mmCIF file of C-alpha atoms and ligand atoms in Angstrom:
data_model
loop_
_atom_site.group_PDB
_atom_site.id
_atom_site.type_symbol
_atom_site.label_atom_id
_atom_site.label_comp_id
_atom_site.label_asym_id
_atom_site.label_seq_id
_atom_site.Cartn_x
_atom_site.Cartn_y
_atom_site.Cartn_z
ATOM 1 C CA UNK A 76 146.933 95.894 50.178
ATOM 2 C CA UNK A 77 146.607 94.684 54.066
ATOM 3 C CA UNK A 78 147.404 96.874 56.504
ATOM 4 C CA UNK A 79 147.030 97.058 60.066
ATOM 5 C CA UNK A 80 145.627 99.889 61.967
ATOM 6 C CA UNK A 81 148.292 100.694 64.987
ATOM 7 C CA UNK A 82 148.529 103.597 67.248
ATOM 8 C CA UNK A 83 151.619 106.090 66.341
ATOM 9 C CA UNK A 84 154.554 106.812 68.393
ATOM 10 C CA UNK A 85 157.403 108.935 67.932
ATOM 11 C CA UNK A 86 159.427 107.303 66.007
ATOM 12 C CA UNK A 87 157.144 107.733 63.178
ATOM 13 C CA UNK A 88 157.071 111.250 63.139
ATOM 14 C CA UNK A 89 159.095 111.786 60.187
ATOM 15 C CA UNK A 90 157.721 109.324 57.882
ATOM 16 C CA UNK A 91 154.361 110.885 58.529
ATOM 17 C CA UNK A 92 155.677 114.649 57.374
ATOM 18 C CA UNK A 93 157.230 112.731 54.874
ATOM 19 C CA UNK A 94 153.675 111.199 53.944
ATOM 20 C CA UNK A 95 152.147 114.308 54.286
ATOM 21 C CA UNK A 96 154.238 116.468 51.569
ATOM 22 C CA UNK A 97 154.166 113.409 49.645
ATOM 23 C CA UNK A 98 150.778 113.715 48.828
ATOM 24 C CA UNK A 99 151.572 116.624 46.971
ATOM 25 C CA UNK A 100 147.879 117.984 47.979
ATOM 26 C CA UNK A 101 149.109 120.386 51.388
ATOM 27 C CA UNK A 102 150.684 123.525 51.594
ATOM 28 C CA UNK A 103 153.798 123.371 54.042
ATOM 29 C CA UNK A 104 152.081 125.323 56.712
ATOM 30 C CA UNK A 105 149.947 122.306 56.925
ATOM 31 C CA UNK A 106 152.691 119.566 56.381
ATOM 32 C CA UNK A 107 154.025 121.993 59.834
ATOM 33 C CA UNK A 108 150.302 121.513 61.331
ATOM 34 C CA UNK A 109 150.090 118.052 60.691
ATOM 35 C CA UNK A 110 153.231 117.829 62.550
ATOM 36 C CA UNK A 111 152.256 119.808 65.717
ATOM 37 C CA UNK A 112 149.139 117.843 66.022
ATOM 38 C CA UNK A 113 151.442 114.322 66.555
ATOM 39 C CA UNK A 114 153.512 115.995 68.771
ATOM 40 C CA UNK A 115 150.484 117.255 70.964
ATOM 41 C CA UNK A 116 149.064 114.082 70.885
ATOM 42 C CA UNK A 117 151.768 112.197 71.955
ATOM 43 C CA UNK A 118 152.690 114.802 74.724
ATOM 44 C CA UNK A 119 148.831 113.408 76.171
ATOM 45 C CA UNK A 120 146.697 116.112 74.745
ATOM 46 C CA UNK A 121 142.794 114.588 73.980
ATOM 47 C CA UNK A 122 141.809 116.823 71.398
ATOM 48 C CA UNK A 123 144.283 115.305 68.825
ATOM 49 C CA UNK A 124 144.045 111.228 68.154
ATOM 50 C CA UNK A 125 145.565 109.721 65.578
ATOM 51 C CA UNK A 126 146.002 106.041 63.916
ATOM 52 C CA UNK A 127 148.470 104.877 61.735
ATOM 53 C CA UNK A 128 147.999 102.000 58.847
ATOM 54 C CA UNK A 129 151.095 99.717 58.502
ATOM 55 C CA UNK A 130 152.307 97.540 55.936
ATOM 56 C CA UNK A 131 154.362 95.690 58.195
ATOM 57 C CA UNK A 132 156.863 97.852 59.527
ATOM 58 C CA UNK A 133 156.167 100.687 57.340
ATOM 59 C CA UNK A 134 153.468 104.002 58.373
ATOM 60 C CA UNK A 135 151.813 103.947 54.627
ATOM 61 C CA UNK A 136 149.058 106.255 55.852
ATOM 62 C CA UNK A 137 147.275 107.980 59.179
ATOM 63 C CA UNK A 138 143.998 109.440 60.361
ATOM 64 C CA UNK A 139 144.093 112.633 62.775
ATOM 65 C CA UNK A 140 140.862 113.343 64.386
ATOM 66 C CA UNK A 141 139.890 114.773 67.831
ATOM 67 C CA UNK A 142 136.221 116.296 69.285
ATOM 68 C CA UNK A 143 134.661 119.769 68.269
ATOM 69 C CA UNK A 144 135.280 122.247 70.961
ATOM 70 C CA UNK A 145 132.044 123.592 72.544
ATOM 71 C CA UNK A 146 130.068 121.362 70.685
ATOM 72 C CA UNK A 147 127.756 117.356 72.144
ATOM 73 C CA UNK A 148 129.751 114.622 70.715
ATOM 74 C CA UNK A 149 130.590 115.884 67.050
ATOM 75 C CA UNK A 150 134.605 115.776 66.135
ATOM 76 C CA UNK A 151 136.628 116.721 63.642
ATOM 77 C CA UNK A 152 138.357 114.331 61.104
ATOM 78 C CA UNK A 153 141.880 116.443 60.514
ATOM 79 C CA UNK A 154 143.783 114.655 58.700
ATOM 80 C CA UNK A 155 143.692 111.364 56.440
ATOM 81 C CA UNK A 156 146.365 111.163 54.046
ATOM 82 C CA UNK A 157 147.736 107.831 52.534
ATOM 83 C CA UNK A 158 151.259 107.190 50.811
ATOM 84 C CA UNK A 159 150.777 108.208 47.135
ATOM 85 C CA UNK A 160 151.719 104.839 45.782
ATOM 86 C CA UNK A 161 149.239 102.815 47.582
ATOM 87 C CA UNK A 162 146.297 105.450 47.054
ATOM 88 C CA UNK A 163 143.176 103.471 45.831
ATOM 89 C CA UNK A 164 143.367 99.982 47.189
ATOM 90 C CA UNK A 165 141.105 100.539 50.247
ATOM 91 C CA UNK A 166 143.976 101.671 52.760
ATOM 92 C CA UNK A 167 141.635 105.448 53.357
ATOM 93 C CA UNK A 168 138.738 103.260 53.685
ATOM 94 C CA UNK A 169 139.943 101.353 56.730
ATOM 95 C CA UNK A 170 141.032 104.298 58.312
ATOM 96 C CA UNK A 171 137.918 106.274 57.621
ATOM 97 C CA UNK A 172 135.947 103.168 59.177
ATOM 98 C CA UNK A 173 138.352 102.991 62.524
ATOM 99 C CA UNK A 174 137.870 106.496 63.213
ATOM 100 C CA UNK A 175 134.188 106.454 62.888
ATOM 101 C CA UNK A 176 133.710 103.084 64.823
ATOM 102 C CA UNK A 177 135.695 104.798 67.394
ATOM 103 C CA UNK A 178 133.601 107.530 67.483
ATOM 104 C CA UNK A 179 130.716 105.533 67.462
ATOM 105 C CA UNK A 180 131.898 103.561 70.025
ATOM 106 C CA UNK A 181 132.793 106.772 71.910
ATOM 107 C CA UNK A 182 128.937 107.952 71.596
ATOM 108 C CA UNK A 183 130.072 109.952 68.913
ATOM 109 C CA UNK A 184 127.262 111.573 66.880
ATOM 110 C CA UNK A 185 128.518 113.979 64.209
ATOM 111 C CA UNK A 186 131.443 114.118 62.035
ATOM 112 C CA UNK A 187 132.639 116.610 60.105
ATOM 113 C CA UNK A 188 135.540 117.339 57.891
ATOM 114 C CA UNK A 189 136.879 120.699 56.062
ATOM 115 C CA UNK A 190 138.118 120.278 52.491
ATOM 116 C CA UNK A 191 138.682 122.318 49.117
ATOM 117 C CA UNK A 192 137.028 122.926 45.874
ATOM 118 C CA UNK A 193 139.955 122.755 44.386
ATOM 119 C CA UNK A 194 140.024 120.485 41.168
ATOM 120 C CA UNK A 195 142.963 118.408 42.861
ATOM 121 C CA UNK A 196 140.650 117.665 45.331
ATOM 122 C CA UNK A 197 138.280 116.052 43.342
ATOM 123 C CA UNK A 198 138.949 112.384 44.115
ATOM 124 C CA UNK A 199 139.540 113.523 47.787
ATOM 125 C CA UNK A 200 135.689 114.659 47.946
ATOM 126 C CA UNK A 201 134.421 111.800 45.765
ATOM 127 C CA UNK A 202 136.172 109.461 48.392
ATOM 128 C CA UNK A 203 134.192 110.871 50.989
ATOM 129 C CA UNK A 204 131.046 111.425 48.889
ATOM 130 C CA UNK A 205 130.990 107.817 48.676
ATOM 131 C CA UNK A 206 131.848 106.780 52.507
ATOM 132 C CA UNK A 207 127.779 108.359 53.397
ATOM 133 C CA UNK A 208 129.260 112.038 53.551
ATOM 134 C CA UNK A 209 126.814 114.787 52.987
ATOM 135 C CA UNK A 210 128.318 118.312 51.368
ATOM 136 C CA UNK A 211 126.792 120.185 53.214
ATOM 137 C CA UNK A 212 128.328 123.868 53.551
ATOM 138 C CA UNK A 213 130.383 125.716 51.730
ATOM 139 C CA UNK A 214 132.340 129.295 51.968
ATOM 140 C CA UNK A 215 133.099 130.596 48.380
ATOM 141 C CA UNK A 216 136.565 131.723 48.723
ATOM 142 C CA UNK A 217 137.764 130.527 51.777
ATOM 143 C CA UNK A 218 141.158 129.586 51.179
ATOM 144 C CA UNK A 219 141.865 131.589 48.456
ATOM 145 C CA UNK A 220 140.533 133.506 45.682
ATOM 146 C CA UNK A 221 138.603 130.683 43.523
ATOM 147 C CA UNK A 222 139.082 128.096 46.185
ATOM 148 C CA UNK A 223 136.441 127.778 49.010
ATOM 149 C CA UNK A 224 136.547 125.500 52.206
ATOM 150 C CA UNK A 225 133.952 122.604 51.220
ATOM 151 C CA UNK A 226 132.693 120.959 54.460
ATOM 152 C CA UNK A 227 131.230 117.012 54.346
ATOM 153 C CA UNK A 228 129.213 115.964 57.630
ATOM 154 C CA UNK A 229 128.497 112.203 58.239
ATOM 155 C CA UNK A 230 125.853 111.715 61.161
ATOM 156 C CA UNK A 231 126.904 108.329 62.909
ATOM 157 C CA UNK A 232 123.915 107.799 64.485
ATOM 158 C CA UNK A 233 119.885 108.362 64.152
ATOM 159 C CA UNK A 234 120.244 110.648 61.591
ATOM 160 C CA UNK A 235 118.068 112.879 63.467
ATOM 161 C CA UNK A 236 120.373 114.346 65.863
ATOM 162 C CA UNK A 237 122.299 116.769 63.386
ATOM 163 C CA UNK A 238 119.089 118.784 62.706
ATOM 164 C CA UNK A 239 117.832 121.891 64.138
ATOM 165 C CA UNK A 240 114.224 121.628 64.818
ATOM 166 C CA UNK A 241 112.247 123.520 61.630
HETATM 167 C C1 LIG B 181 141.775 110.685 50.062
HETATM 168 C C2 LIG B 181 142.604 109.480 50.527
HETATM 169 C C3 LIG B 181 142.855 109.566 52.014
HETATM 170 C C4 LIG B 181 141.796 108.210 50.217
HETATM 171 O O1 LIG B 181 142.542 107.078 50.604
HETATM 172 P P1 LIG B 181 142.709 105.844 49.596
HETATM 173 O O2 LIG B 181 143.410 104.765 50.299
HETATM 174 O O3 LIG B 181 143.276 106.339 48.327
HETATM 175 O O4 LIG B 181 141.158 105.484 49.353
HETATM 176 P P2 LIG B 181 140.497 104.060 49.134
HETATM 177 O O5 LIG B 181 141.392 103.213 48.298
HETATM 178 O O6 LIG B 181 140.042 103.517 50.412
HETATM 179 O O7 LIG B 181 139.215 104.480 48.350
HETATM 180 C C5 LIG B 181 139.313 104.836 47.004
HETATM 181 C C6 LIG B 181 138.271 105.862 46.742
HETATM 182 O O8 LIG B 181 138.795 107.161 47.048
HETATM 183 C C7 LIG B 181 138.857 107.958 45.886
HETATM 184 N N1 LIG B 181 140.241 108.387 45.742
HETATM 185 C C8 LIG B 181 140.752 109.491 46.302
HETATM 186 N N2 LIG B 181 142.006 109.658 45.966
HETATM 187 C C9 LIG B 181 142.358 108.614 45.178
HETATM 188 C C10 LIG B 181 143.541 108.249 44.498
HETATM 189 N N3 LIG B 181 144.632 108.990 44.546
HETATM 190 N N4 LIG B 181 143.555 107.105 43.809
HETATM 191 C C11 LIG B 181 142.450 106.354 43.719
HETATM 192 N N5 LIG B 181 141.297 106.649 44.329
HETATM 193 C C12 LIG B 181 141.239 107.788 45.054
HETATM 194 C C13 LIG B 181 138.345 107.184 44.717
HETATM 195 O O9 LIG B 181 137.298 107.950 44.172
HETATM 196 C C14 LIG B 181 137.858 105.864 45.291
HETATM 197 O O10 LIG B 181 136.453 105.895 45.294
HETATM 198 P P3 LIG B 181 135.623 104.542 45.028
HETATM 199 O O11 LIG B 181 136.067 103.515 46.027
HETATM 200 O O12 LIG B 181 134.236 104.994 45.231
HETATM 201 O O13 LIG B 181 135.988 104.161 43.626
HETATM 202 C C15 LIG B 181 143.947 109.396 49.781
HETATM 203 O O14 LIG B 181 143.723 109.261 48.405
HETATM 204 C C16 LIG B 181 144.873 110.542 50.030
HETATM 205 O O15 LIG B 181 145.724 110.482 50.910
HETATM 206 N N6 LIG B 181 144.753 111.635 49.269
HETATM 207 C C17 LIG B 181 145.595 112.787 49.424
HETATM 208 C C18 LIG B 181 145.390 113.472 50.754
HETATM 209 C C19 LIG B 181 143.978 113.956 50.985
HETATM 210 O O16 LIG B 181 143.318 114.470 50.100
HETATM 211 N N7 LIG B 181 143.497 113.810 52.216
HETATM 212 C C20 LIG B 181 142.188 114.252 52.608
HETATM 213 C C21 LIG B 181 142.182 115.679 53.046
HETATM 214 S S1 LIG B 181 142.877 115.892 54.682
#
């Protein structure tokens, strides 16, 4: 597939809750949060960016991201959720790589993003195991009984910086 990376506006708003429930992964409170963080963003606030991928006309997947409060350059990768159809032909990849060359771009250092251990997850944390993210924490039970938050860092720069001096 090519796709081009464009900004969002809001006329895409309901193809991208539509893309969101599609993936059949998140719970409709986050379909909702997904939602909230669009309309925030486009309303001006900084803490929520977001990039669509287009086959032409058509939103076939988006990255939400924005920086860690009270923390030196690290942010949080929200959301990155592609149209189920198109899932494995490299449309993640090139939005995983815009978002971090932003970032990098941005002086960006750390990245880090909050997943499950849930066995539908599986080829969600494989496609970020392979992109140079780290697991590197998890909280048994997070979520739910038998389902912890898994979080994956990437360090975009020295590889240094992340580390707290032994
Ligand atoms: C995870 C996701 C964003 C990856 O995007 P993608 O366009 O399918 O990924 P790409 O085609 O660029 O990369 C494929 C890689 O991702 C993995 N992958 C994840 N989900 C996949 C799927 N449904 N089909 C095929 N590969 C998938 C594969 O392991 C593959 O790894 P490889 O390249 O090492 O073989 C996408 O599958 C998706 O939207 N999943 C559901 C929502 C989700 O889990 N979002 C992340 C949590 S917010």
């Amino acid at each position: 597939v090519s796709c081009s990376l464009r900004p969002l506006g809001p006329a895409h708003r309901a193809r991208l809750e539509q893309l969101t429930r599609g993936a059949g992964l998140f719970r409709e409170e986050e379909v909702a949060t997904a939602l909230e963080l669009l309309d925030e963003s486009l309303a001006g606030d900084d803490d929520y960016r977001f990039v669509g991928a287009f086959d032409g006309e058509q939103l076939i997947g988006f990255a939400c991201w924005g920086p860690t409060p009270g923390t030196v350059a690290t942010s949080d990768l929200y959301w990155i959720v592609v149209d189920r159809d198109r899932q494995g032909s490299g449309v993640g990849s090139e939005l995983l790589e815009d978002v971090e060359g932003r970032l990098r771009a941005d002086g960006g250092r750390l990245v880090v993003v909050e997943t499950s251990s849930r066995a539908d997850y599986q080829p969600t944390r494989k496609f970020y195991e392979s992109r140079g993210y780290d697991r590197t924490a998890t909280i048994p039970g997070y979520y739910a009984p038998g389902d912890d938050l898994v979080i994956y860092t990437k360090e975009l720069t020295t590889g240094q910086l992340a580390r707290a001096t032994p």
